[in-house]
Amino acid sequence: MDSVYSSMKDRVPAPLFSLLQKTGELAEQRRVRVYAVGGFVRDLLLGVPNLDLDLVVEGDGIRFAKALAQRYRARVTTHARFGTATVTLADGQTLDVATARIESYEAPGALPTVQRSSIKEDLRRRDFTINTLAIRLNPDHFGELVDLHGGLRDLQNKTIRVLHSLSFIDDPTRLFRAIRFEQRLNFQLDQDTVVLMKEAVSMKICHRLLANRLSTELHRVLSERRPTKTLARLADFNLLQFIHPRLKWTSGLDRLLDARLNGEVETEADERHLVHRLTKQG
């Protein structure tokens, strides 16, 4: 397997690099395997700063998180249903720790039922290949890259690729995430992924999502660096209908949102004036 030790040493701040090493040492002492996974690994390889650390433990993730918290006199919050925990250090750094698991869905859009498993199975359940990359942290393998689904290749080719044909059926929020990653990273959607997205939209699969999950996805879209481009792309896939049935993407709405983001709209009166101006201009 490839090693990304040099990239970690060069790009990860020294305190966080040391924390990763000590986390691996603790895992070795407790005879479990621990991995950094997901966005941290993806962005590390892209050269993008990302201090949001997700760890996966082959073993009891909650027990490991508690041991880590005790070692650093940190706070820990646990979520027993999913076998996850969040460790918050004194300096504010957080580590999300999860038990390696497999997931099953009783119905499209439902929250998953989880079962403890291996890192191989855990990575297989994820959304896109670029998010399946993992880095081993145990001392004898520190910096070893785990790439089981061609994630590194797709990073290099700037491609968003879904892992399996039922991915969007299992979790329709992945439709929104695909667009967010495409626009944030300036990547392209794989053609088979596009076909699967269109099929899922035509099935109205997002109607099965709870309102709070859709609201969360919309909030994430609006938090992106270029939200108007992301919203326009959602409109290309007819996804705005699931946010509101009458929501359409227009040049006026584009300019209104840009005005809000640029601070041109400060009061409700400003907004009414701008809306009136835009509707008159088309």
PDB file of N, CA and C in Angstrom, residues 221-229 231 249 253-266 274:
ATOM      1  N   VAL A 221     -25.698  23.501   1.620  1.00  0.00           N
ATOM      2  CA  VAL A 221     -25.537  24.132   0.310  1.00  0.00           C
ATOM      3  C   VAL A 221     -25.274  25.619   0.461  1.00  0.00           C
ATOM      4  N   LEU A 222     -26.071  26.277   1.303  1.00  0.00           N
ATOM      5  CA  LEU A 222     -25.939  27.719   1.484  1.00  0.00           C
ATOM      6  C   LEU A 222     -24.653  28.097   2.215  1.00  0.00           C
ATOM      7  N   SER A 223     -24.025  27.119   2.863  1.00  0.00           N
ATOM      8  CA  SER A 223     -22.769  27.381   3.562  1.00  0.00           C
ATOM      9  C   SER A 223     -21.556  27.197   2.661  1.00  0.00           C
ATOM     10  N   GLU A 224     -21.782  26.737   1.439  1.00  0.00           N
ATOM     11  CA  GLU A 224     -20.666  26.554   0.510  1.00  0.00           C
ATOM     12  C   GLU A 224     -20.111  27.896   0.067  1.00  0.00           C
ATOM     13  N   ARG A 225     -18.895  27.878  -0.437  1.00  0.00           N
ATOM     14  CA  ARG A 225     -18.243  29.120  -0.872  1.00  0.00           C
ATOM     15  C   ARG A 225     -18.954  29.725  -2.070  1.00  0.00           C
ATOM     16  N   ARG A 226     -19.543  28.881  -2.926  1.00  0.00           N
ATOM     17  CA  ARG A 226     -20.260  29.364  -4.109  1.00  0.00           C
ATOM     18  C   ARG A 226     -21.681  28.783  -4.118  1.00  0.00           C
ATOM     19  N   PRO A 227     -22.533  29.205  -3.177  1.00  0.00           N
ATOM     20  CA  PRO A 227     -23.859  28.576  -3.070  1.00  0.00           C
ATOM     21  C   PRO A 227     -24.741  28.781  -4.287  1.00  0.00           C
ATOM     22  N   THR A 228     -24.629  29.931  -4.959  1.00  0.00           N
ATOM     23  CA  THR A 228     -25.515  30.147  -6.108  1.00  0.00           C
ATOM     24  C   THR A 228     -25.202  29.177  -7.233  1.00  0.00           C
ATOM     25  N   LYS A 229     -23.931  28.879  -7.450  1.00  0.00           N
ATOM     26  CA  LYS A 229     -23.564  27.902  -8.481  1.00  0.00           C
ATOM     27  C   LYS A 229     -24.059  26.511  -8.103  1.00  0.00           C
ATOM     28  N   LEU A 231     -26.717  25.850  -6.181  1.00  0.00           N
ATOM     29  CA  LEU A 231     -28.168  25.842  -6.359  1.00  0.00           C
ATOM     30  C   LEU A 231     -28.554  25.731  -7.827  1.00  0.00           C
ATOM     31  N   TRP A 249     -35.143  28.057 -10.323  1.00  0.00           N
ATOM     32  CA  TRP A 249     -33.927  28.841 -10.399  1.00  0.00           C
ATOM     33  C   TRP A 249     -34.029  29.830 -11.551  1.00  0.00           C
ATOM     34  N   LEU A 253     -33.362  35.305  -9.051  1.00  0.00           N
ATOM     35  CA  LEU A 253     -33.055  34.674  -7.775  1.00  0.00           C
ATOM     36  C   LEU A 253     -31.536  34.588  -7.583  1.00  0.00           C
ATOM     37  N   ASP A 254     -30.837  34.295  -8.663  1.00  0.00           N
ATOM     38  CA  ASP A 254     -29.374  34.247  -8.624  1.00  0.00           C
ATOM     39  C   ASP A 254     -28.820  35.594  -8.142  1.00  0.00           C
ATOM     40  N   ARG A 255     -29.311  36.688  -8.726  1.00  0.00           N
ATOM     41  CA  ARG A 255     -28.806  38.012  -8.367  1.00  0.00           C
ATOM     42  C   ARG A 255     -29.221  38.401  -6.948  1.00  0.00           C
ATOM     43  N   LEU A 256     -30.418  38.003  -6.544  1.00  0.00           N
ATOM     44  CA  LEU A 256     -30.880  38.305  -5.190  1.00  0.00           C
ATOM     45  C   LEU A 256     -29.989  37.631  -4.149  1.00  0.00           C
ATOM     46  N   LEU A 257     -29.679  36.351  -4.373  1.00  0.00           N
ATOM     47  CA  LEU A 257     -28.831  35.644  -3.432  1.00  0.00           C
ATOM     48  C   LEU A 257     -27.420  36.221  -3.418  1.00  0.00           C
ATOM     49  N   ASP A 258     -26.923  36.570  -4.585  1.00  0.00           N
ATOM     50  CA  ASP A 258     -25.602  37.196  -4.645  1.00  0.00           C
ATOM     51  C   ASP A 258     -25.594  38.507  -3.867  1.00  0.00           C
ATOM     52  N   ALA A 259     -26.685  39.276  -3.995  1.00  0.00           N
ATOM     53  CA  ALA A 259     -26.779  40.547  -3.282  1.00  0.00           C
ATOM     54  C   ALA A 259     -26.770  40.337  -1.775  1.00  0.00           C
ATOM     55  N   ARG A 260     -27.495  39.321  -1.328  1.00  0.00           N
ATOM     56  CA  ARG A 260     -27.517  39.011   0.101  1.00  0.00           C
ATOM     57  C   ARG A 260     -26.130  38.597   0.582  1.00  0.00           C
ATOM     58  N   LEU A 261     -25.463  37.750  -0.194  1.00  0.00           N
ATOM     59  CA  LEU A 261     -24.148  37.257   0.199  1.00  0.00           C
ATOM     60  C   LEU A 261     -23.103  38.369   0.190  1.00  0.00           C
ATOM     61  N   ASN A 262     -23.300  39.364  -0.682  1.00  0.00           N
ATOM     62  CA  ASN A 262     -22.351  40.468  -0.781  1.00  0.00           C
ATOM     63  C   ASN A 262     -22.686  41.626   0.154  1.00  0.00           C
ATOM     64  N   GLY A 263     -23.715  41.438   0.982  1.00  0.00           N
ATOM     65  CA  GLY A 263     -24.055  42.452   1.964  1.00  0.00           C
ATOM     66  C   GLY A 263     -24.848  43.615   1.421  1.00  0.00           C
ATOM     67  N   GLU A 264     -25.409  43.496   0.199  1.00  0.00           N
ATOM     68  CA  GLU A 264     -26.177  44.585  -0.377  1.00  0.00           C
ATOM     69  C   GLU A 264     -27.583  44.649   0.211  1.00  0.00           C
ATOM     70  N   VAL A 265     -28.018  43.543   0.818  1.00  0.00           N
ATOM     71  CA  VAL A 265     -29.357  43.496   1.414  1.00  0.00           C
ATOM     72  C   VAL A 265     -29.189  43.437   2.926  1.00  0.00           C
ATOM     73  N   GLU A 266     -29.554  44.521   3.606  1.00  0.00           N
ATOM     74  CA  GLU A 266     -29.361  44.593   5.046  1.00  0.00           C
ATOM     75  C   GLU A 266     -30.682  44.588   5.815  1.00  0.00           C
ATOM     76  N   LEU A 274     -35.097  45.321  -3.738  1.00  0.00           N
ATOM     77  CA  LEU A 274     -34.311  44.555  -4.693  1.00  0.00           C
ATOM     78  C   LEU A 274     -35.189  43.557  -5.454  1.00  0.00           C
TER      79      LEU A 274
END
